[in-house]
XYZ file of C-alpha atoms in Angstrom:
503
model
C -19.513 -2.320 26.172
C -22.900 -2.643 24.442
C -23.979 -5.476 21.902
C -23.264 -4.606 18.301
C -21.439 -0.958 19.879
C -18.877 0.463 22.390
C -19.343 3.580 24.511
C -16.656 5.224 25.719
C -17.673 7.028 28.820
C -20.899 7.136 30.864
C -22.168 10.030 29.745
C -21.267 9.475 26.107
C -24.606 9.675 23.687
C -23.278 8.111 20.512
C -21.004 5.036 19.940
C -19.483 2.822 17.435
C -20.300 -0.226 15.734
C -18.435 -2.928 16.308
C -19.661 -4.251 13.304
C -21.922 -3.417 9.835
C -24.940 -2.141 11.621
C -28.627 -2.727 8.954
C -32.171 -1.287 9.291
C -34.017 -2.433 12.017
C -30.941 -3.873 14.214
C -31.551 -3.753 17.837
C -28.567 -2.527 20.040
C -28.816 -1.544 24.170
C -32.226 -3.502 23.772
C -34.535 -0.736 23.138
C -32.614 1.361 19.940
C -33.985 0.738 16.513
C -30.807 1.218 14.132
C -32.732 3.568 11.358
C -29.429 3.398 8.521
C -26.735 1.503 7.298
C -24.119 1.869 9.729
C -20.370 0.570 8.536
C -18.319 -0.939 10.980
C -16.678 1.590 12.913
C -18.864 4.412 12.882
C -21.100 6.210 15.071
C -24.461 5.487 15.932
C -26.595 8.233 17.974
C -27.575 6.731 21.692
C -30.723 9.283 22.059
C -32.474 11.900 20.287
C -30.289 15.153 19.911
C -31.521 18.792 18.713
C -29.739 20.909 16.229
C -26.881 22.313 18.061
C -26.355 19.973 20.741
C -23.337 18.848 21.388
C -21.901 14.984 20.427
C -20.116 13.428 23.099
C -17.573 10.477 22.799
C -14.454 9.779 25.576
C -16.604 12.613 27.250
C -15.599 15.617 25.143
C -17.592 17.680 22.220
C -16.751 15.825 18.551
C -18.491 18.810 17.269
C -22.416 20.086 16.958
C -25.425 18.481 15.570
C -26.157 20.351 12.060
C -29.463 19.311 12.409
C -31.882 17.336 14.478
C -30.959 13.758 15.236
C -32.782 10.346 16.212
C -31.735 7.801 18.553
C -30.574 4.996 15.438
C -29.329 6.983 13.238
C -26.124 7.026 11.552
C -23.404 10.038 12.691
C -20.682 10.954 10.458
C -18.387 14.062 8.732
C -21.272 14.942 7.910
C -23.051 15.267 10.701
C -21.641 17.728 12.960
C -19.599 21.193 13.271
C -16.679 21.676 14.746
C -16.116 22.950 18.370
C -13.618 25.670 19.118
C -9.623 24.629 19.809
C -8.683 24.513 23.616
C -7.222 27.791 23.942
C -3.650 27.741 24.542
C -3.888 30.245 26.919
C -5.726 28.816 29.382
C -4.209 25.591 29.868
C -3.682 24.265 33.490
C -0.811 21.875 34.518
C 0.320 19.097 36.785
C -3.396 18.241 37.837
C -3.619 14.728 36.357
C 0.115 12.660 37.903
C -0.633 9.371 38.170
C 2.105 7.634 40.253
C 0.913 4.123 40.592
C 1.720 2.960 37.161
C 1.477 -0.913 35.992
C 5.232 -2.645 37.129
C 7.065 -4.373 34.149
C 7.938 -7.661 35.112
C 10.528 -7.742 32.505
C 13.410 -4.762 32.828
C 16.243 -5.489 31.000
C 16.435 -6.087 26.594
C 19.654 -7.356 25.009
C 21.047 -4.283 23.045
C 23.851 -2.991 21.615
C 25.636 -0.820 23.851
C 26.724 2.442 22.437
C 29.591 4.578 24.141
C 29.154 8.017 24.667
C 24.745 7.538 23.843
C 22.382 7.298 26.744
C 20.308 4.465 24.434
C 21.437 1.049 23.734
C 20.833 0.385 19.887
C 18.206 -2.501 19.109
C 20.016 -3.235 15.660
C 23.965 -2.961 14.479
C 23.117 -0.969 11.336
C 26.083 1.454 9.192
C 24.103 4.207 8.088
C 25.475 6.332 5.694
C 24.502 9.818 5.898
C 23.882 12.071 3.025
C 24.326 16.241 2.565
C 22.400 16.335 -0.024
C 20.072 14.624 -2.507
C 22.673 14.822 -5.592
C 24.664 11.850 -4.133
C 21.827 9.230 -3.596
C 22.171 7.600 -7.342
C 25.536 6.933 -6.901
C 25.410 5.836 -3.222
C 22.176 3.268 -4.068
C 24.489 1.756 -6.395
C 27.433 1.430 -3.478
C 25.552 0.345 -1.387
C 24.212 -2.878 -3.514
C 27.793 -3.510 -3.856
C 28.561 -3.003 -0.408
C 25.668 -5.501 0.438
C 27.082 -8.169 -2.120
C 31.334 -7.614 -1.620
C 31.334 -6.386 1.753
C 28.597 -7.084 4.588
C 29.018 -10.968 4.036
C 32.467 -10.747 5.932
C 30.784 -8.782 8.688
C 28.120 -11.579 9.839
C 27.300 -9.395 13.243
C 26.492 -6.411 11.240
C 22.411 -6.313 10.409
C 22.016 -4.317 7.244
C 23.228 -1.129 5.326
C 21.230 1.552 4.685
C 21.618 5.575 2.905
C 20.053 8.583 4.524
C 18.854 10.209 2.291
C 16.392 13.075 2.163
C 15.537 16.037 -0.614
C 17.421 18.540 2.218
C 20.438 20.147 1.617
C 20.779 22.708 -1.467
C 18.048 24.906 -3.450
C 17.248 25.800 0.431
C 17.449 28.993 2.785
C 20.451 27.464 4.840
C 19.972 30.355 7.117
C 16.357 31.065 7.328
C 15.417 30.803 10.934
C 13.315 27.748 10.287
C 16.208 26.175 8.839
C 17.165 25.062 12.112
C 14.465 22.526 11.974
C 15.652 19.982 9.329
C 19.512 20.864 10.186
C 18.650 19.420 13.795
C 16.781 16.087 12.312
C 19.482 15.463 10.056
C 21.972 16.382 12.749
C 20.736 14.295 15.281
C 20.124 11.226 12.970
C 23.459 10.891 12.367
C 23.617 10.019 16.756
C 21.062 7.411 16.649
C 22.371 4.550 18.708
C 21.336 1.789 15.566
C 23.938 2.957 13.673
C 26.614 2.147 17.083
C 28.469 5.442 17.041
C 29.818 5.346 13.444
C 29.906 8.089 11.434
C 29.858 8.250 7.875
C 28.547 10.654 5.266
C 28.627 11.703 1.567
C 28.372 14.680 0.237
C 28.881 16.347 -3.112
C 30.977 18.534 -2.789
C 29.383 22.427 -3.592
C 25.938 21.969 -1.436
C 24.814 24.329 1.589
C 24.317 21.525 4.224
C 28.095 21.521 4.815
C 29.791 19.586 7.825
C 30.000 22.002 10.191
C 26.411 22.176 10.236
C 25.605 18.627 10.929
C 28.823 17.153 12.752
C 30.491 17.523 16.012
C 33.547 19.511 14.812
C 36.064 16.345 16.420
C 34.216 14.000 13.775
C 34.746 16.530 10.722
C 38.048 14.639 9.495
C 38.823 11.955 6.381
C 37.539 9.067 8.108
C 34.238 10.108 8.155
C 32.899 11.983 5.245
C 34.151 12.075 1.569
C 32.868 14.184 -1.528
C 32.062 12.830 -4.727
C 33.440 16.316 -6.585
C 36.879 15.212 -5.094
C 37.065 11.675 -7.296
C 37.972 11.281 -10.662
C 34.978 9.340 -12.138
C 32.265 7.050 -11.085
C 34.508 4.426 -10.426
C 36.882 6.044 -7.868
C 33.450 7.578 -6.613
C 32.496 3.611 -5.476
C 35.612 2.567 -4.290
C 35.827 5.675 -2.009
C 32.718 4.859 -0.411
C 33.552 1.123 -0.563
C 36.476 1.950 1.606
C 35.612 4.037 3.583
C 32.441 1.564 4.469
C 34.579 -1.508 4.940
C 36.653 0.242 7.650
C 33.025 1.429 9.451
C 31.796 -2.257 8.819
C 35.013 -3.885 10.488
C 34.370 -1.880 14.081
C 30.370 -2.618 13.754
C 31.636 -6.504 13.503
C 33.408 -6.119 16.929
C 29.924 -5.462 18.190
C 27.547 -7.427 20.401
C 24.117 -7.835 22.176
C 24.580 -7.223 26.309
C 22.224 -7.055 28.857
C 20.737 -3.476 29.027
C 18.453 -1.925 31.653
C 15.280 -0.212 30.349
C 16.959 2.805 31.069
C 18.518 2.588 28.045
C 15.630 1.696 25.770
C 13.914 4.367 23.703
C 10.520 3.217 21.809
C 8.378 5.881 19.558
C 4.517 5.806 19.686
C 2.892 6.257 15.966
C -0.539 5.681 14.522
C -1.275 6.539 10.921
C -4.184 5.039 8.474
C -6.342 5.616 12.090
C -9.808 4.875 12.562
C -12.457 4.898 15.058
C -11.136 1.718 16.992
C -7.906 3.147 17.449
C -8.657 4.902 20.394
C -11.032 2.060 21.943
C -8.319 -1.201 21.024
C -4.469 -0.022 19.580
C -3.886 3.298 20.920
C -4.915 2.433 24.720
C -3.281 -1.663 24.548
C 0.028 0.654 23.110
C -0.744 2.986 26.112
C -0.601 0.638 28.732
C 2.469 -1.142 26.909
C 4.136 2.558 27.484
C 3.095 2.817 30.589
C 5.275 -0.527 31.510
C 7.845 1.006 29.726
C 8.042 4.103 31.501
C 7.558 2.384 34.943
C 10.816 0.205 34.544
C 12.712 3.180 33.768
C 12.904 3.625 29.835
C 11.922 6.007 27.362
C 7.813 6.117 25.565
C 8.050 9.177 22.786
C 4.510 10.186 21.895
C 4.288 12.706 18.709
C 2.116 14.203 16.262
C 1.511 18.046 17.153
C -1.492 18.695 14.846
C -3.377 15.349 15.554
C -3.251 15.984 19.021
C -3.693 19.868 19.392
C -7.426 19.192 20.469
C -6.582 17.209 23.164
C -3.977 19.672 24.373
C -5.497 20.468 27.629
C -5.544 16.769 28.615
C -1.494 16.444 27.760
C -0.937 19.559 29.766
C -2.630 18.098 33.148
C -0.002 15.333 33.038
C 2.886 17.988 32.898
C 3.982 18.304 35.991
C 5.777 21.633 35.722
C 5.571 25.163 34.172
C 8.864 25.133 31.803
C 7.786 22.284 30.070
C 4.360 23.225 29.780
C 5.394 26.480 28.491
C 7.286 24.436 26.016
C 4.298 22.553 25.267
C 2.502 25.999 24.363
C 4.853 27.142 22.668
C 5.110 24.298 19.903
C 1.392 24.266 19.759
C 1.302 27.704 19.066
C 4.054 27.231 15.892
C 1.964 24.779 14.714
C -1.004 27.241 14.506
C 0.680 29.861 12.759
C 2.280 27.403 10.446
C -0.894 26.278 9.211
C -2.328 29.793 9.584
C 0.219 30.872 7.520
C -0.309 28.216 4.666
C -3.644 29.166 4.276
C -5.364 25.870 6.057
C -6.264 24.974 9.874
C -7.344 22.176 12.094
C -10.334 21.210 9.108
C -7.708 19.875 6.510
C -7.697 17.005 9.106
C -9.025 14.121 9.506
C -7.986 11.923 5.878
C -10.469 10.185 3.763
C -9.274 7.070 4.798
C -10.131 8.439 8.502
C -13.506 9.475 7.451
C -14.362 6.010 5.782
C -13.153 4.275 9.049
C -15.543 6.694 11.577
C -13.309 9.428 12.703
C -16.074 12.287 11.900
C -13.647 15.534 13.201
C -10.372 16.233 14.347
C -11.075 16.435 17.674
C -12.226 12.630 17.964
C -9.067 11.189 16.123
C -7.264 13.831 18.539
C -8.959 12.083 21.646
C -7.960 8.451 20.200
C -4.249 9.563 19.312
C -3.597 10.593 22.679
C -4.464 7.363 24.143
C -1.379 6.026 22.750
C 0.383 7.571 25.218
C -1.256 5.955 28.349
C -1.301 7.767 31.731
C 2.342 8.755 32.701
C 3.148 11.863 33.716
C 5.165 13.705 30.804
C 8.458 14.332 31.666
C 9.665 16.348 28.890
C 8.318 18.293 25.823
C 11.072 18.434 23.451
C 10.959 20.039 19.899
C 10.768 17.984 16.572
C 14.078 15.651 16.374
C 15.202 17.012 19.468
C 17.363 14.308 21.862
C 15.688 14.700 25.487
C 17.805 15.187 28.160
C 15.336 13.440 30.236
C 13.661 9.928 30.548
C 10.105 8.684 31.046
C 7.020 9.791 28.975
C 8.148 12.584 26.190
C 6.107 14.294 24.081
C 7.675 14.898 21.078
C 6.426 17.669 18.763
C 6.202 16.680 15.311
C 4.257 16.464 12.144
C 1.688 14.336 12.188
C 2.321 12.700 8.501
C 3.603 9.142 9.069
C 6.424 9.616 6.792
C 7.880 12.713 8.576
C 7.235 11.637 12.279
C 9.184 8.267 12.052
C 12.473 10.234 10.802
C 11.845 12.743 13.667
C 11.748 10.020 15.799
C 14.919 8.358 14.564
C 16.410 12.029 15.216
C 15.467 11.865 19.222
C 17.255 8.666 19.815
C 14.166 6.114 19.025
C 15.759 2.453 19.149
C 11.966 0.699 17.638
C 8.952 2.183 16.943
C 5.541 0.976 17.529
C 2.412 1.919 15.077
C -1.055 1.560 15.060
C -3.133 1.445 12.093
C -6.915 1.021 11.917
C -6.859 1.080 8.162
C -3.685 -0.432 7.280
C -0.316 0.267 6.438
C 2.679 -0.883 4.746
C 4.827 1.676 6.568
C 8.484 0.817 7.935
C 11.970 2.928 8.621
C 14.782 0.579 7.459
C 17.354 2.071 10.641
C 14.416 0.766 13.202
C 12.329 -1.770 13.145
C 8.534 -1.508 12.958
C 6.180 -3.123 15.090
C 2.567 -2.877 13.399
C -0.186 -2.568 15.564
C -3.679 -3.341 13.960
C -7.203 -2.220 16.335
C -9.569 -4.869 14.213
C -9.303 -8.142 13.445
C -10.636 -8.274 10.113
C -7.938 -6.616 9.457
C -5.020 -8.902 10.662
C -7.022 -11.510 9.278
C -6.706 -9.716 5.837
C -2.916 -8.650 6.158
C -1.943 -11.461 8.490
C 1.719 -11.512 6.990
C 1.730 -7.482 7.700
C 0.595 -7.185 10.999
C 2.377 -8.384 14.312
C -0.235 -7.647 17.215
C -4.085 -7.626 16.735
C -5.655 -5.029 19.163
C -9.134 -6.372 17.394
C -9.229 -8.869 20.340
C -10.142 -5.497 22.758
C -13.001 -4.913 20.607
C -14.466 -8.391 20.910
C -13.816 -8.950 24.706
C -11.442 -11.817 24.092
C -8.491 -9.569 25.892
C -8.685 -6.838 28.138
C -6.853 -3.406 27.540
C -3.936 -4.621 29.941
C -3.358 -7.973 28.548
C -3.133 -6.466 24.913
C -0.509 -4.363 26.115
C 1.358 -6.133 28.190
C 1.500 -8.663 25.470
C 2.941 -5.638 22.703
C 5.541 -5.101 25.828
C 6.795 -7.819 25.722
C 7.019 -7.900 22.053
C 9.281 -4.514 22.042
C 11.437 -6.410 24.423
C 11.705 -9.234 22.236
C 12.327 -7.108 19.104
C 14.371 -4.910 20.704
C 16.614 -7.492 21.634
C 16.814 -9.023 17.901
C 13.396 -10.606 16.626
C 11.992 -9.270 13.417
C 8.232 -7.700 13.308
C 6.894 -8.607 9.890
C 8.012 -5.889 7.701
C 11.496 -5.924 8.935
C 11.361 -9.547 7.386
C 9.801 -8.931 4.291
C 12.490 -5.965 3.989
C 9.502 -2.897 3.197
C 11.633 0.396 3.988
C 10.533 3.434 3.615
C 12.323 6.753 2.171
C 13.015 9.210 4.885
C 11.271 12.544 4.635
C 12.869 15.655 6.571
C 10.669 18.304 7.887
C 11.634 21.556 5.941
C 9.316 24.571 7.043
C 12.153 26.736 5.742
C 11.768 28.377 2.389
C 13.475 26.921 -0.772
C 15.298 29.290 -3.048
């Protein structure tokens, strides 16, 4: 770490500024800052020619678009963009760490779940939904529920609707169809809503049961249609009834003692800038590191925000079939954008840009640090449940408000994100531990933010401590404490992934 900057790696030849860097600054002793540098953003380390190549974490951000001093300021602006790693050429199983950090904590208090390898880290009834028709009616239910009902039921956390904009006006049978059918499919399984089953549905949509339920929970006790009631009354009562009977076996349930084993966390950062890969993504790294050493489950996501670091995910595969997998969701991806008309450029966000992530590649480099240094054990499509635990890539979106839900979909109990800009962002069926990599910022949203990563930055905590101290908070919220916007009650809608065509 430099005064006023951090470099990444040894042979790096920019790095950022820790803070607001002015005219005439001095940094490393001998380098004249030569621009107004915001906080965050890159500052050049030596003199560089048009067409040589920017390093930070060791790789090629892109290519100077013109000549360069040692001081001055290096942004979007700045540089071209280096060629994807090409999928073709990717090598495996050449970077498996073994020694990982040891947890001393390896049990949470969780909800045990029969018939689900995860414990559930809340006792939520989540009410499913075929189709988008039924939400106005269920929003009101639901009030009522909260108000009539889920005061008898004292053991029961909260109520919430599934709802999405999936289910009619939709190719039910397009081959990419399969995609949100699985999310919603699998949501229905996550172990926060303890194994009960209940959805609404309309009555004349395409999403019908058989496409989203076991065919043993397809019965009365578990799904109703609104076409079938007389009136909006009958409509409520229905689902009042039907909820009181799912709220009375949630009530019989209670925290036990659960191994990590049966503890699944997802890995998020969204509103990212240039500090997330230097304080929040690594301190939420190591904290998945612990994780995966004491036997639970780390999900890492976000296809297109990590496709440039591909090659480094790959070495920490250990074997072909799941690198193959790996390859072969990166290569949808491509296409998908391909076929839209955009690629790789269309990222990073403005917010990114303001906060020093220049390219793609660099927010690539500081996303995958979020997943720390175990090896991956499994590559699983988007809302798919693994059949494995340990490290697990899973291959989503990379918008904030589609990755949580995919999450949700693979069995995620909690979720931890990082934010460099700042985010409201929270899923009502899992809590939300928010992750900020400055201080400024947790000193500005202080009743937002659980764990400031800002202290990395300044040297007041190493990488380690950070995370062992965000381990130790999933424990704790795992096992029942609220992160801040699980208190102040900010939820989220739920948005399903639909690469399908509508009709």
């Amino acid at each position: 770490m430099l005064k006023h900057v951090v470099k990444m790696r040894p042979n790096d030849n920019v790095a950022i500024a820790v803070h607001d860097l002015h005219v005439g600054d001095k940094i490393k002793g001998d380098i004249t800052v030569n621009d107004e540098i915001p906080q965050a953003h890159k500052i050049a380390l030596v003199n560089l020619a048009k067409g040589d190549a920017v390093l930070r974490y060791g790789v090629v951000l892109g290519y100077a678009k013109s000549d360069i001093q040692a001081g001055d300021w290096i942004n979007e602006t700045s540089l071209e963009l280096p060629p994807s790693p090409d999928l073709n050429k990717l090598t495996y199983g050449t970077n498996i760490r073994k020694d990982l950090p040891k947890p001393k904590r390896t049990t949470f208090m969780g909800y045990e779940v029969p018939g689900n390898k995860y414990a559930g880290t809340r006792n939520i009834l989540g009410i499913q939904t075929t189709v988008q028709c039924v939400v106005g009616v269920l929003k009101i239910a639901v009030d009522r529920i909260k108000q009539e009902l889920l005061p008898k039921y004292p053991h029961v956390d909260d109520v919430t609707v599934v709802s999405h904009q999936y289910g009619c006006g939709v190719a039910i049978d397009a081959p990419e169809a399969k995609v949100p059918i699985r999310e919603i499919r699998n949501i229905v399984k996550n172990p926060n809503f303890g194994g009960q089953i209940m959805v609404v549905g309309l009555g004349c949509e395409k999403l019908t049961p058989d496409r989203i339920l076991d065919p043993e929970d397809i019965n009365d006790d578990n799904l109703l249609y609104l076409q079938n009631y007389k009136g909006f009354e009958k409509m409520i009562t229905a689902i009042m009834e039907m909820a009181d009977k799912k709220l009375a076996v949630l009530e019989t349930h209670r925290r036990t003692e659960q191994p990590l084993s049966k503890l699944s966390v997802g890995f998020q950062c969204g509103g990212s800038d240039a500090f997330s890969g230097v304080t929040g993504n690594p301190s939420a790294g190591y904290a998945s590191d612990l994780l995966v050493a004491g036997g639970g489950t780390a999900m890492f996501s976000e296809v297109t925000e990590v496709r440039d670091g591909v090659d480094f995910i790959a070495q920490r595969i250990p074997d072909q079939p799941n690198c193959n997998k790996l390859v072969k969701e990166m290569s949808w991806y491509d296409n998908y954008l391909a076929k839209g008309g955009v690629d790789r450029s269309a990222n990073p966000t403005p917010g990114n840009r303001k906060g020093g992530l220049s390219t793609i590649v660099e927010k690539s480099m500081g996303s995958i640090a979020k997943s720390g240094t175990a090896p991956i054990s499994q590559v699983v499509s988007a809302g798919e449940i693994p059949t494995k635990r340990g490290l697990i890539f899973n291959a989503t979106p990379a918008g904030d408000f589609t990755t949580g839900p995919m999450q949700l979909a693979s069995g995620m109990g909690l979720e931890v994100f990082v934010t460099g800009r700042g985010t409201p962002y929270n899923l009502q069926a899992a809590p939300v531990i928010k992750v900020c990599t400055r201080t400024d910022l947790k000193e500005f949203w202080s009743d937002l933010i659980d764990i400031n990563a800002g202290k990395v930055a300044t040297g007041d905590l190493t990488v380690e401590e950070l995370g062992t101290e965000l381990f130790n908070f999933i424990l704790d919220v795992a096992s029942g404490e609220k992160p801040a916007a699980e208190r102040l009650k900010l939820y989220n809608d739920i948005c399903i992934f639909n690469p399908a065509p509508m009709t």
